Coordinates of C-alpha atoms in Angstrom, one line a residue:
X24 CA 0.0 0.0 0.0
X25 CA 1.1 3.5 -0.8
X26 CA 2.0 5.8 2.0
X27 CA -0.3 8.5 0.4
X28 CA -3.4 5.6 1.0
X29 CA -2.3 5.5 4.9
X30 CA -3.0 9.0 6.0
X31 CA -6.3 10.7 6.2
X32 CA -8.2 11.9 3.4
X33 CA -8.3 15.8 4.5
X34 CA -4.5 15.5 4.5
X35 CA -4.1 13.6 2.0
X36 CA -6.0 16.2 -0.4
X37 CA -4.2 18.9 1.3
X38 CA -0.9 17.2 -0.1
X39 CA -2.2 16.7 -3.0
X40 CA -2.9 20.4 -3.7
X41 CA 0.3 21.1 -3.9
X42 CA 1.7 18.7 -6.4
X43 CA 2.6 19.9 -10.3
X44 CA 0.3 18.8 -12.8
X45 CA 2.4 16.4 -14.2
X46 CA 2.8 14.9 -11.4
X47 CA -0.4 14.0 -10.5
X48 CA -0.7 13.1 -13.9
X49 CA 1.8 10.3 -13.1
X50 CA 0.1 9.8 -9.8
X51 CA -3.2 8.8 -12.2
X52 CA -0.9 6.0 -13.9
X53 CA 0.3 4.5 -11.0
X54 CA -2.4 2.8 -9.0
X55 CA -6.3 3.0 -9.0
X56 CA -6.8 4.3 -5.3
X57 CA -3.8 6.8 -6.3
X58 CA -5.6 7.8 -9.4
X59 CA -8.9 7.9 -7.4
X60 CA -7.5 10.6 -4.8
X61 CA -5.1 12.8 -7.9
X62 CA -8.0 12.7 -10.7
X63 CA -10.2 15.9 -8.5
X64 CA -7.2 18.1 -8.7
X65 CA -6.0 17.3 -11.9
X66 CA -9.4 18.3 -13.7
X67 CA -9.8 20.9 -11.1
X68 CA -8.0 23.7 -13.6
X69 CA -8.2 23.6 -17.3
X70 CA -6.7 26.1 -19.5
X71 CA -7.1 26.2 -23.2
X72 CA -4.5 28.5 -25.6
X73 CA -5.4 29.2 -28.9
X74 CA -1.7 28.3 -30.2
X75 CA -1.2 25.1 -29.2
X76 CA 0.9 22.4 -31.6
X77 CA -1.8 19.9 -31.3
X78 CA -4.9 21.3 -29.7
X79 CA -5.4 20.6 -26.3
X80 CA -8.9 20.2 -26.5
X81 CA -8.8 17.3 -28.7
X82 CA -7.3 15.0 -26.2
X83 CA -9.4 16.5 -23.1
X84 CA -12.8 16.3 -24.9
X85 CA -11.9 12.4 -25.8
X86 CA -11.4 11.4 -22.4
X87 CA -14.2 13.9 -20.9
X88 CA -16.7 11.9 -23.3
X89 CA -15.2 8.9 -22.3
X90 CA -15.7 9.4 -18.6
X91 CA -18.3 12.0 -18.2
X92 CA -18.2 12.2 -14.4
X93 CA -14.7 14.2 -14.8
X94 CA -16.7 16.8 -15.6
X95 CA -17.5 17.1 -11.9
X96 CA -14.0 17.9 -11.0
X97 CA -13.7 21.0 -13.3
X98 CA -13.8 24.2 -10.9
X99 CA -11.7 26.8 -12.9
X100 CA -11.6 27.0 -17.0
X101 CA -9.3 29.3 -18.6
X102 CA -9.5 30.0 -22.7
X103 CA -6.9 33.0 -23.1
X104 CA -7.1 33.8 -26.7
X105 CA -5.0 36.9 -26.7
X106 CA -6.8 38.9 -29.2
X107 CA -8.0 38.1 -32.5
X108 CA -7.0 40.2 -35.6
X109 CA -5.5 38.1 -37.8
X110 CA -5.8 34.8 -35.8
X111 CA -8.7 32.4 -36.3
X112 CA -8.7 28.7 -35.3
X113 CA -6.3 26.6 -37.4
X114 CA -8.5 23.8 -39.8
X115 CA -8.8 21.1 -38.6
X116 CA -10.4 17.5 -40.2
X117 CA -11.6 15.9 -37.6
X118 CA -10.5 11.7 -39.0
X119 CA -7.2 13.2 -38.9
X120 CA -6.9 13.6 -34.9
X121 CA -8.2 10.6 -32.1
X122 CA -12.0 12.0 -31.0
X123 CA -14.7 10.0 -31.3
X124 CA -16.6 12.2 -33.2
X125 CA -20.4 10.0 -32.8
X126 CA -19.8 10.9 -29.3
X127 CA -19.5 14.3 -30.2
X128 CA -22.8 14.2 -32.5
X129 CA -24.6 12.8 -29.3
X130 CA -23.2 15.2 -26.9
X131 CA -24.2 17.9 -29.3
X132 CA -28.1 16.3 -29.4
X133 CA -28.4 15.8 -26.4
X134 CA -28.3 19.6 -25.7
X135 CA -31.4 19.8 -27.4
X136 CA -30.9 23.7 -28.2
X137 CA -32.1 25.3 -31.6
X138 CA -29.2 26.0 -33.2
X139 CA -28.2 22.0 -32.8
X140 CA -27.9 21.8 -37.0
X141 CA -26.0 24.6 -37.2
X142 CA -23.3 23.4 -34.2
X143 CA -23.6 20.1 -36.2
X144 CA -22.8 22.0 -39.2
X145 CA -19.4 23.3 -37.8
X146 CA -18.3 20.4 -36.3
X147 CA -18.7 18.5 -39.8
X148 CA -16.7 21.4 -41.5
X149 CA -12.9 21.3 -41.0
X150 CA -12.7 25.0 -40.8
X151 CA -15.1 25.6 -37.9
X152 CA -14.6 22.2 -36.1
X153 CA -12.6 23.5 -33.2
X154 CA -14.9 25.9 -32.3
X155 CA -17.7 23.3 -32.4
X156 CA -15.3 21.3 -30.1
X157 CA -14.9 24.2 -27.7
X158 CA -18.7 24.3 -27.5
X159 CA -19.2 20.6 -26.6
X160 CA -16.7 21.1 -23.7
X161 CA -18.3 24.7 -22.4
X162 CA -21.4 22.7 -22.6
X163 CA -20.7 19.8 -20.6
X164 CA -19.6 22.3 -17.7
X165 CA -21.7 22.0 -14.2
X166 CA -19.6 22.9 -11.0
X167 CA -17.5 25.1 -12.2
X168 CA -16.9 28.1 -9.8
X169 CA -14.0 30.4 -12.5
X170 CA -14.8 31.0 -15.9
X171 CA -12.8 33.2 -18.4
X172 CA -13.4 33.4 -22.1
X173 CA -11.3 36.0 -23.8
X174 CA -10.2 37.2 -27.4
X175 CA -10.8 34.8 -30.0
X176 CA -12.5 32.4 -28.1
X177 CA -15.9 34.9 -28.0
X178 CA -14.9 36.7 -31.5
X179 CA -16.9 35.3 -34.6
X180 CA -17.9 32.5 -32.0
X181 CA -21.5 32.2 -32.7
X182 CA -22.2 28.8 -31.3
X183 CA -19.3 29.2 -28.2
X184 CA -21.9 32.2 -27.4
X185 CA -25.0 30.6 -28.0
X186 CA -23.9 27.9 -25.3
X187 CA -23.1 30.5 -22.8
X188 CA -26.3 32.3 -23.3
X189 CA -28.5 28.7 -23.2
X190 CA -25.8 27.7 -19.7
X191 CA -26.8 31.2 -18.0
X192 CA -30.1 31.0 -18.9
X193 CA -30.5 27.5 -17.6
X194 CA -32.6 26.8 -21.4
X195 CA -33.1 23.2 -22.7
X196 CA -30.8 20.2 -22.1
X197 CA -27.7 22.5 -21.0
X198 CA -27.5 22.5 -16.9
X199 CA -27.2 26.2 -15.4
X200 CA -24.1 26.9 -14.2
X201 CA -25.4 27.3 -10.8
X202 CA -22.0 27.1 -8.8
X203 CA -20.3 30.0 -10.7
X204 CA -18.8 33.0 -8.6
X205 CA -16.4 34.4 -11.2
X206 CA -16.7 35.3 -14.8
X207 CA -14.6 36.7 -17.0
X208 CA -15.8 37.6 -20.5
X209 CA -13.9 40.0 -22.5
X210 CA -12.8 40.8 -25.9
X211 CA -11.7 43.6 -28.3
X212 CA -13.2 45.6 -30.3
X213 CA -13.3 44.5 -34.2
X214 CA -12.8 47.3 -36.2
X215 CA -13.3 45.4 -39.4
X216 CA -16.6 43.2 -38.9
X217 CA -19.1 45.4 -36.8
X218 CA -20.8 42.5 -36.4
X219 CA -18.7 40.5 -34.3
X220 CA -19.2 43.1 -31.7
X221 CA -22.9 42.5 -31.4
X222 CA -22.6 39.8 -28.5
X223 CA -25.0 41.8 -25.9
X224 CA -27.3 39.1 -25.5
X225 CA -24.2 36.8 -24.8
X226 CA -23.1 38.5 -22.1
X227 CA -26.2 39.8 -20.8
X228 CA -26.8 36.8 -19.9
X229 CA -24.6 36.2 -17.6
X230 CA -26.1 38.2 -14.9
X231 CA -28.7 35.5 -14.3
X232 CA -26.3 33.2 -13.0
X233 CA -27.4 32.7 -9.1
X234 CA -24.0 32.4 -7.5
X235 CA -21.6 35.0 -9.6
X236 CA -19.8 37.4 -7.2
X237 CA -17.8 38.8 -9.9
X238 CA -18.1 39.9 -13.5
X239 CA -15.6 41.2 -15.8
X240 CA -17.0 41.9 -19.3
X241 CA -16.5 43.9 -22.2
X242 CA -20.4 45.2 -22.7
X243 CA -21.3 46.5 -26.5
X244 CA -24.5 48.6 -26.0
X245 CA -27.5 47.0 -27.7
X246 CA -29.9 50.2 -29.5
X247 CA -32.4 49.1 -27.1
X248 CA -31.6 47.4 -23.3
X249 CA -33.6 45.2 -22.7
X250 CA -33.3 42.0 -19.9
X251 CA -34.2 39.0 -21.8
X252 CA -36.4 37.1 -18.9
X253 CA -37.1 39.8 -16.3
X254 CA -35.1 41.8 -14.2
X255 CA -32.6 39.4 -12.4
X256 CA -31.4 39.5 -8.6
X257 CA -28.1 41.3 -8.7
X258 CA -28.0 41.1 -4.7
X259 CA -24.5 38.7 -4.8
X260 CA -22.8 40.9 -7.4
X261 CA -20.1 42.6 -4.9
X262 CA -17.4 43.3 -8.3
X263 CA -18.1 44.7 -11.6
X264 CA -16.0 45.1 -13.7
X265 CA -17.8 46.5 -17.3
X266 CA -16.2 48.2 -20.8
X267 CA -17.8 49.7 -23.4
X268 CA -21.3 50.0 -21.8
X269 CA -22.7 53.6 -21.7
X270 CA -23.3 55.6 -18.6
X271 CA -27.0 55.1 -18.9
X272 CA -27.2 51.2 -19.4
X273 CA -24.7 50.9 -17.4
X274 CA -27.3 52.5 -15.0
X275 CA -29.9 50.1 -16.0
X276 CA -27.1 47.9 -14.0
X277 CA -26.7 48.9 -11.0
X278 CA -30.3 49.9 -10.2
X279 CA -30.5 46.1 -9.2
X280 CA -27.4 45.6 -7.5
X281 CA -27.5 46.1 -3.5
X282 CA -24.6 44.9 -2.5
X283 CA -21.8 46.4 -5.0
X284 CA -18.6 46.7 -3.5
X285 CA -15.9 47.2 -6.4
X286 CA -16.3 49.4 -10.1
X287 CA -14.1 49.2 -12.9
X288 CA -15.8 51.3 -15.6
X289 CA -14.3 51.7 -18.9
X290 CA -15.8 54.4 -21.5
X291 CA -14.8 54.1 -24.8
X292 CA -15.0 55.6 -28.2
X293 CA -14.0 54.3 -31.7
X294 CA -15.6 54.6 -35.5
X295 CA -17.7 51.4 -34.6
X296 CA -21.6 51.7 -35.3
X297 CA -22.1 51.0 -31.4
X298 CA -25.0 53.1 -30.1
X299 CA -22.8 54.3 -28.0
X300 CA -20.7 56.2 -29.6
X301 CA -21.9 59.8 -29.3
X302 CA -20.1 62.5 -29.1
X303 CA -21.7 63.8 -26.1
X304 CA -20.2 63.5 -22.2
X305 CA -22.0 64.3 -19.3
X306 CA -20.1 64.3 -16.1
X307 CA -23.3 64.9 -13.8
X308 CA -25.2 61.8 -15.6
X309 CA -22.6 59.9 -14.8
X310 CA -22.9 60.7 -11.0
X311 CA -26.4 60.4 -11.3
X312 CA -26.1 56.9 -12.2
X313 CA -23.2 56.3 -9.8
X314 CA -25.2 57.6 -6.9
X315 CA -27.2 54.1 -7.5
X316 CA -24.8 52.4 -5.8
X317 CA -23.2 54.9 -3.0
X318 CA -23.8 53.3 0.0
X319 CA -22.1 50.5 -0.6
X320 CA -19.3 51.3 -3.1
X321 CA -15.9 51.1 -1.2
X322 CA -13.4 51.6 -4.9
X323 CA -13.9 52.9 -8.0
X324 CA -12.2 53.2 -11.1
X325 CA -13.3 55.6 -14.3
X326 CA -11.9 54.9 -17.4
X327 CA -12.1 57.0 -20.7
X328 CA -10.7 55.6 -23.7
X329 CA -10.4 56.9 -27.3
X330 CA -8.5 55.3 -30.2
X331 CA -5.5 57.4 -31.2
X332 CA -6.9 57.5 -34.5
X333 CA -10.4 58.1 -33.6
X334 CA -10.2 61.9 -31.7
X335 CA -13.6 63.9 -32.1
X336 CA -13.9 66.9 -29.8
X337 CA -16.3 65.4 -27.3
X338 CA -19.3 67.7 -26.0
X339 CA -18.5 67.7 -22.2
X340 CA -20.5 69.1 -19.7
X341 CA -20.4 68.9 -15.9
X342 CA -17.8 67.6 -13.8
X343 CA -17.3 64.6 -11.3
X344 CA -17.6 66.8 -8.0
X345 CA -20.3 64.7 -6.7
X346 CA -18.1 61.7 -5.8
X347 CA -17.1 64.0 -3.0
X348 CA -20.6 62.6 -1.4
X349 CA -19.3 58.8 -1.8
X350 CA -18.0 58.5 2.0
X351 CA -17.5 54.6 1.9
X352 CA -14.8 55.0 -1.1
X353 CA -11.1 54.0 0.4
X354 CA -9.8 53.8 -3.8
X355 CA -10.6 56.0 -6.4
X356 CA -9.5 55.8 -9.8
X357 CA -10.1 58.8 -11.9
X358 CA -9.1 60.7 -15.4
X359 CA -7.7 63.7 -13.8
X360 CA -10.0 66.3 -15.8
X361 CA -13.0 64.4 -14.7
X362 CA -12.2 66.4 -11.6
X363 CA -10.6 69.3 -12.8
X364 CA -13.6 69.8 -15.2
X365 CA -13.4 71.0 -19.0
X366 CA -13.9 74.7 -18.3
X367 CA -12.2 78.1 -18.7
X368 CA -11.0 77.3 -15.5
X369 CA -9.4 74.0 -13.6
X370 CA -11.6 72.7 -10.5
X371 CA -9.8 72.1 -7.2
X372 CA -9.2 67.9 -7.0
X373 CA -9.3 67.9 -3.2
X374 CA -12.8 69.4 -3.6
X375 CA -14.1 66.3 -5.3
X376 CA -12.2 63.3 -3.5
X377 CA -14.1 62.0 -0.5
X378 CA -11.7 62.3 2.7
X379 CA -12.2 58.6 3.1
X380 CA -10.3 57.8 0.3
X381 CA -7.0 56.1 1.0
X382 CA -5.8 55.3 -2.7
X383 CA -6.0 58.1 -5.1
X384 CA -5.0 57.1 -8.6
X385 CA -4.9 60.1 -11.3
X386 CA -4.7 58.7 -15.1
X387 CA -4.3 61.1 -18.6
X388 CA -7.6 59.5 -20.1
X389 CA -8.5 62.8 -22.3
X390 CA -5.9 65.0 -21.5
X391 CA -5.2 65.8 -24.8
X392 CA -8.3 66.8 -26.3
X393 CA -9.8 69.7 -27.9
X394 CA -12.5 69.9 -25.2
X395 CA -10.3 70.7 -22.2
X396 CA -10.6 74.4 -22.3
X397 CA -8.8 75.5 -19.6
X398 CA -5.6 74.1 -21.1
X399 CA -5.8 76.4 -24.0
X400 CA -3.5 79.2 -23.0
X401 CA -1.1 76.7 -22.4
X402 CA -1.5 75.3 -25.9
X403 CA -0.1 78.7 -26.7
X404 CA 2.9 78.7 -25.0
X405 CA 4.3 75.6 -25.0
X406 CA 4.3 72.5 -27.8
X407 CA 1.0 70.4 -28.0
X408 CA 2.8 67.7 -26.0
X409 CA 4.3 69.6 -23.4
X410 CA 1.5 72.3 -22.7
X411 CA -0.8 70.2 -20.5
X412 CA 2.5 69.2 -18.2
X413 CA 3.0 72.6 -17.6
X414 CA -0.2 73.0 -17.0
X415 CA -1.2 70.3 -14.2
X416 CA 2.2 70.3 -12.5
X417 CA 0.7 73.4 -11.3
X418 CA -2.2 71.3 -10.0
X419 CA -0.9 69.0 -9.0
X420 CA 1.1 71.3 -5.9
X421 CA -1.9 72.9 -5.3
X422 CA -3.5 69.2 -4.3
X423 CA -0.6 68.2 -2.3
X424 CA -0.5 71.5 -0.4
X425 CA -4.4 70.5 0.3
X426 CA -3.9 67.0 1.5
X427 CA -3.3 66.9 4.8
X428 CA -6.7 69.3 5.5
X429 CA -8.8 67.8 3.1
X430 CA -7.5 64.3 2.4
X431 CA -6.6 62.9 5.9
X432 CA -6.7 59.4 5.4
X433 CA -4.9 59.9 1.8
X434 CA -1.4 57.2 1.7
X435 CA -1.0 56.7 -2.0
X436 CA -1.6 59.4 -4.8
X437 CA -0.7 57.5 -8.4
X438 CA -0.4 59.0 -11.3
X439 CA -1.5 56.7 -14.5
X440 CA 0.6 57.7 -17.1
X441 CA -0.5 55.3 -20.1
X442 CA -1.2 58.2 -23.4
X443 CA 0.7 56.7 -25.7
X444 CA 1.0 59.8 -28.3
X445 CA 2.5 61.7 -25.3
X446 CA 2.8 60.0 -21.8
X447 CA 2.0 63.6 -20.0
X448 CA 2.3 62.4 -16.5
X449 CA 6.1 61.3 -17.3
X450 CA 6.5 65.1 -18.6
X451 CA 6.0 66.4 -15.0
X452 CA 9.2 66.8 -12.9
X453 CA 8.4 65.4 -9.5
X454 CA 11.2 65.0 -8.1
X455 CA 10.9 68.5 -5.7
X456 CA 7.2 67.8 -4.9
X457 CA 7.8 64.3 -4.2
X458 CA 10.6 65.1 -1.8
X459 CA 8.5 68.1 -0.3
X460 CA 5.6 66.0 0.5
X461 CA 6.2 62.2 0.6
X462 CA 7.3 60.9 4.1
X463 CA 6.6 57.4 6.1
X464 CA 2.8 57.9 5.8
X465 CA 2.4 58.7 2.3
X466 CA 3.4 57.9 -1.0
X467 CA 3.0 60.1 -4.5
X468 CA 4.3 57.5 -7.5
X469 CA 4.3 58.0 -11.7
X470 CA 3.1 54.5 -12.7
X471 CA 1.4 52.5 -15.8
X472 CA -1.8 51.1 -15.9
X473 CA -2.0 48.1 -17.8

C-alpha cells in the first residue's frame, strides 16, 4: 500500500494540492486508489490556448466523453485567446486527430438547443470544427466556480456564445451553471466586422447566474436594453467590472445591484456603429447613475478611452464633483480632468475626493483633447505635447498643499501615465514635490496602468 493511502483523506488532499500537474498526472498512472485521490485536482484547472501544436482540446474532450463524471471535477476553466485580428482557429479535419466524433454528435443532441444543426454544421466542416469542439466542452460544464473566455474564443464564435447564453439562462438540455462566482468575459473591439461586436445578448446573460460574485466583461451597448427574462437578482454581485457599456445602461445595471462593493468602468469611443458612440459626455449623468450604488461602493475606477486615430472633440459638460458625497470609497480611480472639469477654469481635485479615500490614482484619459478648455492658454505657450504638463504640474502642488486638511486618510496618490501619443504624467518633474511632501505615511508614485 502506498503511503499516500495511509493517511487521512483531509490530508491527503491537502498534499495533493500542492503537487505539479504532471505529477499528478503520473500519480493517475500508478495505482487506482492513487488515481482515485489525484483525478479531482487534476481536472480541477483547465486552461485552453489558442496556439497550441496539437490542440489541447482534442485529447481533453476524448477522455471527458469517455468518462463524463470528470466533468465534476472542473472548478476553474481558462481560454486565453489573446486577441484576434489576424488569428482564427487553425483547420482542422476531424479523422485526422483521435476523437470520437459519434460521441461528439450525441453530446451535441443531447443539448437539445435550436441552433443543434448549425453546431452540427461546424463540427462536420474542417474550418469551424474547433470551435464546435470548444462548445461541446463549455457545454458539458456544471460545477465550475471560474470561468474566463477571452479574445478569439468569444470573436466570430457564434455557437461558443449561444452555449453560454443557453448555460446562463438554464434553457433546454444544458445545466445552469449554478456554482459560478467568477466570470470573465472580455474581448476587443473588431474594427473590421461590426458584427462581431454584437454579443450583448451573450453576455447579458450572464447576470442570471445565481451564484456570480464577480463579473468582468466587455459590454457592447444594444440600440435598445432590454433584460431577456425579467429583471434578475443582482443582490450577490459585490465586483463589476464592465467596458464599453454607456453611462446610462450601465445605469440600468446597478439599479439592481444592492450589494456592489468594487467598479471598474471603462468608457470608450471608436468609428464602430455602437449606439454608443456619441459624441456627447456628461459628467453629472454619470454621478447620477453612480449615486445608485453609493452606500455601498468602497473603490472605483473611471476609465475614458479613445483610439488614437479616432479623436472627435467630445461635447462635455459637468464635472465629477459629486463623488465628493461617496463617504464609503477607500480607492478612487479617476481621469484627472474628470475632476478638474473641462472649463475656462481647472476645478480644485481635493474638492471632489471624498476624505475617506486612501488610494487616489490620477490617469491622462482625455488629456489631450480639444474639449479641455482651460488648457488652451497653455497650448499657446508651449508644444502640443508639453502644454498640458505645464499646466497640471501646477495642480498638482496645489493638491498636495491641500492634502493633509482635506484628504486625511490619503497614503498613495498614483499617477496613471498610459497616453501613448504623449505620456503627459512622465513630462511632469516630481522630483521636488515628491521630496517636499512624501514621508513614512504617504506615498505620491508615476506609474502604468496596464
Amino acid at each position: 500500500m502506498s503511503p499516500l493511502a495511509d493517511i487521512p483523506v483531509e490530508i491527503a488532499n491537502h498534499i495533493l494540492g500542492f503537487v505539479p500537474t504532471s505529477d499528478l498526472l503520473n500519480l493517475c498512472l500508478t495505482k487506482r486508489s492513487l488515481r482515485t485521490a489525484a483525478e479531482p485536482f487534476l481536472y480541477s484547472t483547465i486552461r485552453l490556448g489558442e496556439y497550441d501544436t496539437t490542440p489541447r482540446i482534442v485529447p481533453l474532450l476524448r477522455t471527458l466523453l469517455q468518462r463524463p463524471e470528470l466533468w465534476d471535477y472542473i472548478e476553474n476553466v481558462y481560454m486565453d485567446g489573446s486577441g484576434f485580428l489576424g488569428h482564427v482557429f487553425r483547420a482542422l479535419d476531424l479523422n485526422s486527430v483521435d476523437i470520437p466524433v459519434e460521441q461528439c454528435l450525441d453530446a451535441i443532441k443531447k443539448t437539445k438547443v435550436p441552433y443543434t444543426d448549425l453546431w452540427i454544421a461546424k463540427l462536420n466542416s474542417s474550418e469551424t470544427s474547433l470551435e464546435a469542439l470548444y462548445a461541446v466542452f463549455l457545454a458539458g460544464l456544471s460545477n465550475s466556480k471560474r470561468l474566463a473566455l477571452t479574445g478569439h474564443f468569444i470573436n466570430k464564435r457564434e455557437i461558443i456564445g449561444k452555449v453560454i447564453q443557453s448555460k446562463a439562462l438554464g434553457e433546454f438540455g444544458l445545466s445552469k451553471l449554478e456554482q459560478l462566482r467568477e466570470v470573465k468575459y472580455d474581448k476587443f473591439v473588431d474594427n473590421v466586422e461590426n458584427k462581431n461586436n454584437k454579443i450583448f445578448p451573450d453576455v447579458i446573460s450572464l447576470f442570471y447566474l445565481p451564484s456570480l460574485t464577480s463579473i468582468e466583461a466587455w459590454v457592447p451597448n444594444p440600440p435598445v436594453f432590454e433584460w431577456p427574462a425579467g429583471e434578475p437578482n443582482l443582490d450577490h454581485l459585490t465586483s463589476l467590472n464592465l467596458t464599453r457599456l454607456s453611462e446610462d445602461n450601465l445605469g440600468k445595471i446597478l439599479a439592481l445591484t444592492r450589494n456592489l462593493k468594487s467598479l471598474t468602468w471603462t468608457r470608450n469611443w471608436d468609428q464602430t456603429d455602437d449606439p454608443g458612440n456619441t459624441m456627447e459626455l456628461n459628467f453629472e449623468n454619470i454621478i447620477e447613475r453612480l449615486s445608485l450604488v453609493r452606500g455601498t461602493l468602497e473603490e472605483l475606477r473611471i476609465r475614458l478611452e479613445i483610439r488614437p486615430d479616432f479623436k472627435p472633440e467630445l461635447n462635455v459638460t459637468g464635472s465629477l464633483a459629486g463623488l465628493a458625497g461617496f463617504r464609503g470609497l477607500t480607492y478612487l480611480e479617476v481621469p484627472f480632468i474628470s475632476l478638474a472639469g473641462f472649463g475656462e477654469t481647472p476645478l480644485p481635485i481635493e474638492d471632489s475626493v471624498p476624505p475617506s479615500v486612501k488610494t487616489l490614482a490620477l490617469s491622462d484619459d482625455l488629456l489631450l483633447n480639444s474639449a479641455v478648455r482651460w488648457q488652451q492658454p497653455y497650448f499657446e505657450e508651449h508644444r502640443i505635447d508639453y502644454a498640458p504638463a505645464v499646466a497640471i504640474g501646477e495642480h498638482i502642488e496645489a493638491l498636495c498643499d491641500n492634502i493633509p486638511t482635506q484628504l486625511p486618510l490619503l497614503r498613495d496618490l498614483i499617477f496613471f501615465a498610459d497616453n501613448s501619443f504623449a505620456p503627459i504624467f512622465e513630462r511632469i518633474d516630481f522630483d521636488d514635490t515628491m521630496a517636499l511632501y512624501t514621508d513614512d505615511g504617504f506615498n505620491m508614485r508615476v506609474s502604468t496602468r496596464y
